Amino acid sequence: MVIEELLTAAVAAGTAIVLYSAAASRVVRQYERGLVFRFGRLRHEVKSPGFTMVIPFVDRLYKVNMQIVTLPVPAQEGITRDNVTVRVDAVVYFRVVDPKNAVIEVEDYRFAVSQMAQTSLRSIIGKSDLDDLLSNREKLNEGLELMIDSPAVGWGVQIDRVEIKDVSLPEAMKRSMARQAEADRERRARLINADAELQASRKLAQAAAVMGQEPAALQLRLLQTVVAVAAEKNSTLVLPFPVELLRFLERATDAQSHPAPPPAVTAPVPAEPSAAPAPAEPPTGVAADAALAEPAGPADQPVPPDPADSPVPPDPRP
């Protein structure tokens, strides 16, 4: 009987020890730290990762995660300094560096960091211009991180990084910005095209000056153009350009390059004597009587006719 009682007592004691050990055993993971509350009072020591024991029904172990937490900030709508309505969302990376303050100083440090991030994001939107939100996000991220980290230090939380993810604009503003960007690109394209035309004109002027020294260079250039156009094999090229015109241009170019010598001076040739004037017809009527009345001078006397000029009488023989 005594042995049975001893065995029963031993079994009961062993069972009690096992139950106590099971109730008191705790495991803290590598990325966690343990805080022990005994009758509601925080113990000073922080439980390190590994196996630990607590007093059942007296101590309560609270585990705090020490990993970096990724907290998305809901999109906040606000008006920028240049009166543009935008919608901005962000993300906050933080971790707990002091488990005691994270549990004692704030009720829920995750919710507190989230609300502080939303408030700081709205404040940043009101202090910034639209161009800063679109192109100068690094500076805004630094300012937003500083605004969130200032109160979070007392909560045992350290802000590692804050990033603005997206900036949503109204559709009217998007169309206006698209037109502005298109106009700017068109302006740059025109400037580039004008610069190219200027350079091309200078090169063409230099090429024309070089071709002008050799007449055959222009003809060779024409033939090269014909070959380049004919290489496409998708069009018919007709050049009604006569060869005589090319020869004429070549002779004109040779004449300009080799001017002709001045003409020699020759003596004037005397003009041949003109034939004798034909005899005037005898005056008739009143003019004839006046002419007979006036004495004829030596210059006015009629010239006797030449026997050679008289008509030949017809031959009386049949």
Coordinates of N, CA, C and O in Angstrom, one line a residue, residues 49-138:
P49 N 15.8 36.3 -27.7 CA 15.3 35.2 -28.5 C 15.7 33.9 -27.9 O 16.8 33.7 -27.5
G50 N 14.8 32.9 -28.0 CA 15.1 31.6 -27.5 C 14.0 31.1 -26.5 O 12.9 31.6 -26.5
F51 N 14.4 30.1 -25.7 CA 13.5 29.5 -24.7 C 13.5 30.3 -23.4 O 14.6 30.6 -22.9
T52 N 12.4 30.5 -22.8 CA 12.3 31.3 -21.6 C 11.1 30.7 -20.8 O 10.2 30.1 -21.3
M53 N 11.2 31.0 -19.5 CA 10.1 30.6 -18.5 C 9.5 31.8 -17.8 O 10.2 32.7 -17.5
V54 N 8.2 31.7 -17.6 CA 7.4 32.7 -16.9 C 6.6 32.0 -15.8 O 6.4 30.7 -15.9
I55 N 6.1 32.7 -14.9 CA 5.3 32.1 -13.8 C 3.8 32.1 -14.4 O 3.3 33.1 -14.7
P56 N 3.3 30.9 -14.4 CA 1.9 30.8 -15.0 C 0.9 31.6 -14.1 O 1.1 31.6 -12.8
F57 N 0.0 32.1 -14.7 CA -1.1 32.9 -14.1 C -0.6 34.1 -13.3 O -1.4 34.7 -12.6
V58 N 0.7 34.4 -13.4 CA 1.3 35.6 -12.7 C 1.9 36.5 -13.7 O 1.7 37.7 -13.7
D59 N 2.7 35.9 -14.5 CA 3.4 36.7 -15.6 C 2.7 36.5 -16.9 O 2.1 35.5 -17.2
R60 N 2.8 37.6 -17.7 CA 2.2 37.6 -19.0 C 3.3 38.1 -20.0 O 3.8 39.2 -19.8
L61 N 3.6 37.3 -21.0 CA 4.7 37.6 -22.0 C 4.0 38.3 -23.2 O 3.1 37.8 -23.8
Y62 N 4.6 39.5 -23.5 CA 4.1 40.3 -24.7 C 5.3 40.3 -25.6 O 6.4 40.8 -25.3
K63 N 5.1 39.8 -26.9 CA 6.1 39.8 -27.9 C 6.0 41.0 -28.8 O 4.9 41.3 -29.3
V64 N 7.2 41.6 -29.1 CA 7.2 42.7 -30.0 C 8.1 42.4 -31.2 O 9.2 41.9 -31.1
N65 N 7.5 42.6 -32.4 CA 8.2 42.3 -33.6 C 9.2 43.4 -33.9 O 8.9 44.6 -33.9
M66 N 10.5 43.0 -34.2 CA 11.5 44.0 -34.5 C 11.9 44.1 -36.0 O 12.8 44.8 -36.3
Q67 N 11.1 43.5 -36.8 CA 11.3 43.6 -38.3 C 10.9 44.9 -38.8 O 10.1 45.7 -38.2
I68 N 11.4 45.2 -40.0 CA 11.0 46.4 -40.7 C 9.6 46.2 -41.2 O 9.2 45.2 -41.9
V69 N 8.7 47.2 -40.9 CA 7.3 47.1 -41.3 C 7.0 48.0 -42.5 O 7.5 49.1 -42.5
T70 N 6.3 47.4 -43.5 CA 6.0 48.2 -44.7 C 4.5 48.7 -44.5 O 3.6 47.8 -44.5
L71 N 4.3 50.0 -44.3 CA 3.0 50.5 -44.1 C 2.5 51.4 -45.2 O 3.1 52.5 -45.4
P72 N 1.6 50.9 -46.0 CA 1.1 51.8 -47.1 C 0.2 52.9 -46.5 O -0.6 52.7 -45.6
V73 N 0.4 54.1 -47.0 CA -0.3 55.3 -46.6 C -1.5 55.5 -47.6 O -1.2 55.5 -48.8
P74 N -2.7 55.5 -47.2 CA -3.8 55.7 -48.1 C -3.7 57.0 -48.9 O -3.1 58.0 -48.4
A75 N -4.2 57.0 -50.1 CA -4.1 58.2 -51.0 C -4.8 59.4 -50.3 O -5.9 59.3 -49.8
Q76 N -4.1 60.5 -50.3 CA -4.6 61.8 -49.7 C -4.8 62.8 -50.8 O -3.9 63.0 -51.7
E77 N -5.9 63.4 -50.8 CA -6.3 64.5 -51.7 C -6.1 65.8 -51.1 O -6.5 66.1 -50.0
G78 N -5.4 66.7 -51.9 CA -5.1 68.0 -51.4 C -4.9 69.0 -52.5 O -4.9 68.6 -53.7
I79 N -4.7 70.2 -52.2 CA -4.4 71.3 -53.1 C -3.0 71.8 -52.9 O -2.6 72.2 -51.8
T80 N -2.3 71.8 -54.0 CA -0.9 72.3 -54.0 C -0.8 73.8 -53.8 O -1.8 74.5 -53.8
R81 N 0.4 74.3 -53.7 CA 0.6 75.7 -53.5 C 0.2 76.5 -54.7 O -0.1 77.7 -54.6
D82 N 0.3 75.9 -55.9 CA -0.1 76.6 -57.1 C -1.5 76.2 -57.5 O -1.9 76.3 -58.7
N83 N -2.4 75.8 -56.5 CA -3.8 75.7 -56.7 C -4.1 74.6 -57.7 O -4.9 74.8 -58.6
V84 N -3.5 73.4 -57.6 CA -3.8 72.3 -58.4 C -4.3 71.1 -57.5 O -3.6 70.8 -56.5
T85 N -5.4 70.5 -57.7 CA -5.9 69.4 -56.9 C -5.3 68.1 -57.3 O -5.3 67.7 -58.5
V86 N -4.6 67.5 -56.4 CA -3.9 66.2 -56.7 C -4.3 65.2 -55.6 O -4.9 65.5 -54.6
R87 N -4.0 63.9 -56.0 CA -4.2 62.8 -55.1 C -2.9 62.0 -55.0 O -2.4 61.5 -56.0
V88 N -2.3 61.9 -53.8 CA -1.0 61.4 -53.6 C -1.1 60.3 -52.5 O -1.8 60.4 -51.5
D89 N -0.4 59.2 -52.9 CA -0.3 58.1 -51.9 C 1.2 57.8 -51.7 O 2.0 58.1 -52.6
A90 N 1.5 57.2 -50.6 CA 2.9 56.9 -50.2 C 3.0 55.6 -49.4 O 2.0 54.9 -49.2
V91 N 4.3 55.3 -49.1 CA 4.6 54.1 -48.3 C 5.7 54.4 -47.3 O 6.6 55.2 -47.6
V92 N 5.5 53.9 -46.1 CA 6.4 54.2 -45.0 C 7.1 52.8 -44.5 O 6.4 51.8 -44.3
Y93 N 8.4 52.9 -44.4 CA 9.2 51.8 -43.9 C 9.7 52.1 -42.5 O 10.5 53.1 -42.3
F94 N 9.3 51.4 -41.5 CA 9.8 51.7 -40.1 C 10.0 50.4 -39.3 O 9.5 49.3 -39.8
R95 N 10.6 50.5 -38.2 CA 10.9 49.3 -37.3 C 11.0 49.8 -35.9 O 11.2 51.0 -35.6
V96 N 10.7 48.9 -35.0 CA 10.8 49.2 -33.5 C 12.2 49.0 -33.0 O 12.8 48.0 -33.3
V97 N 12.7 50.0 -32.4 CA 14.1 50.0 -31.8 C 14.0 49.9 -30.3 O 15.0 49.5 -29.6
D98 N 12.9 50.3 -29.6 CA 12.8 50.2 -28.2 C 11.4 49.6 -27.9 O 10.4 50.2 -27.9
P99 N 11.5 48.3 -27.5 CA 10.2 47.6 -27.3 C 9.4 48.1 -26.1 O 8.2 48.1 -26.2
K100 N 10.1 48.6 -25.1 CA 9.3 49.1 -23.9 C 8.5 50.3 -24.3 O 7.3 50.4 -24.0
N101 N 9.1 51.3 -25.0 CA 8.4 52.5 -25.4 C 7.3 52.2 -26.4 O 6.2 52.8 -26.4
A102 N 7.5 51.2 -27.3 CA 6.5 50.9 -28.3 C 5.3 50.3 -27.7 O 4.2 50.4 -28.2
V103 N 5.4 49.6 -26.5 CA 4.3 49.0 -25.8 C 3.7 50.0 -24.8 O 2.5 50.0 -24.6
I104 N 4.6 50.7 -24.0 CA 4.1 51.5 -22.9 C 3.6 52.9 -23.4 O 2.6 53.4 -23.0
E105 N 4.4 53.6 -24.2 CA 4.1 55.0 -24.6 C 3.0 55.2 -25.5 O 2.4 56.2 -25.5
V106 N 2.7 54.2 -26.3 CA 1.6 54.4 -27.3 C 0.7 53.1 -27.3 O 1.2 52.0 -27.1
E107 N -0.6 53.3 -27.6 CA -1.5 52.1 -27.5 C -1.2 51.2 -28.7 O -1.1 50.0 -28.5
D108 N -1.1 51.7 -29.9 CA -0.9 50.9 -31.1 C 0.0 51.7 -32.0 O -0.4 52.7 -32.6
Y109 N 1.3 51.3 -31.9 CA 2.3 52.1 -32.7 C 2.1 52.1 -34.2 O 2.4 53.0 -34.9
R110 N 1.5 51.0 -34.7 CA 1.3 50.9 -36.2 C 0.2 51.9 -36.6 O 0.4 52.7 -37.6
F111 N -0.9 52.0 -35.8 CA -2.0 52.9 -36.1 C -1.5 54.4 -35.9 O -1.8 55.3 -36.7
A112 N -0.6 54.6 -34.9 CA -0.1 55.9 -34.7 C 0.8 56.4 -35.8 O 0.7 57.5 -36.3
V113 N 1.7 55.5 -36.3 CA 2.5 55.9 -37.4 C 1.7 56.1 -38.7 O 2.0 57.0 -39.5
S114 N 0.7 55.3 -38.9 CA -0.2 55.5 -40.1 C -0.9 56.8 -40.1 O -0.9 57.6 -41.1
Q115 N -1.4 57.2 -38.9 CA -2.1 58.5 -38.9 C -1.2 59.7 -39.0 O -1.4 60.7 -39.7
M116 N 0.0 59.6 -38.4 CA 1.0 60.6 -38.5 C 1.5 60.7 -40.0 O 1.7 61.8 -40.5
A117 N 1.6 59.6 -40.7 CA 2.0 59.7 -42.1 C 1.0 60.3 -43.0 O 1.3 61.1 -43.9
Q118 N -0.3 60.1 -42.7 CA -1.3 60.7 -43.5 C -1.4 62.2 -43.3 O -1.5 63.0 -44.2
T119 N -1.2 62.6 -42.0 CA -1.2 64.1 -41.7 C 0.0 64.8 -42.3 O -0.2 65.9 -42.9
S120 N 1.1 64.1 -42.2 CA 2.3 64.8 -42.8 C 2.2 64.8 -44.3 O 2.7 65.8 -44.9
L121 N 1.6 63.8 -44.9 CA 1.5 63.8 -46.4 C 0.6 64.9 -46.9 O 0.9 65.6 -47.9
R122 N -0.5 65.2 -46.2 CA -1.4 66.3 -46.5 C -0.7 67.6 -46.4 O -0.8 68.6 -47.1
S123 N 0.1 67.7 -45.3 CA 0.9 69.0 -45.1 C 1.9 69.2 -46.2 O 2.1 70.3 -46.6
I124 N 2.6 68.1 -46.6 CA 3.6 68.3 -47.7 C 2.9 68.7 -49.0 O 3.5 69.5 -49.8
I125 N 1.7 68.2 -49.3 CA 1.0 68.5 -50.5 C 0.7 70.0 -50.5 O 0.9 70.7 -51.5
G126 N 0.2 70.6 -49.4 CA -0.1 72.0 -49.3 C 1.1 72.9 -49.4 O 1.0 74.0 -49.9
K127 N 2.3 72.4 -49.1 CA 3.5 73.3 -49.1 C 4.3 73.2 -50.4 O 5.2 73.9 -50.6
S128 N 3.9 72.3 -51.3 CA 4.7 72.0 -52.5 C 4.0 72.4 -53.7 O 2.7 72.6 -53.7
D129 N 4.7 72.6 -54.8 CA 4.2 72.9 -56.1 C 4.0 71.6 -56.9 O 4.5 70.5 -56.5
L130 N 3.2 71.7 -57.9 CA 3.0 70.5 -58.7 C 4.3 70.0 -59.4 O 4.5 68.7 -59.4
D131 N 5.1 70.9 -59.8 CA 6.4 70.4 -60.4 C 7.2 69.7 -59.4 O 7.9 68.7 -59.8
D132 N 7.2 70.1 -58.2 CA 8.0 69.4 -57.1 C 7.5 68.0 -56.9 O 8.2 67.1 -56.7
L133 N 6.2 67.9 -56.9 CA 5.6 66.6 -56.7 C 5.9 65.6 -57.8 O 6.0 64.4 -57.6
L134 N 6.1 66.1 -59.0 CA 6.3 65.3 -60.2 C 7.8 65.0 -60.4 O 8.1 63.9 -60.9
S135 N 8.6 66.0 -60.1 CA 10.0 65.8 -60.5 C 11.0 65.9 -59.4 O 12.2 65.5 -59.5
N136 N 10.6 66.5 -58.2 CA 11.6 66.7 -57.1 C 11.1 65.9 -55.9 O 10.9 66.4 -54.8
R137 N 10.9 64.6 -56.1 CA 10.3 63.8 -55.0 C 11.3 63.4 -53.9 O 11.0 63.2 -52.8
E138 N 12.6 63.4 -54.3 CA 13.6 63.1 -53.3 C 13.6 64.1 -52.1 O 13.6 63.7 -50.9

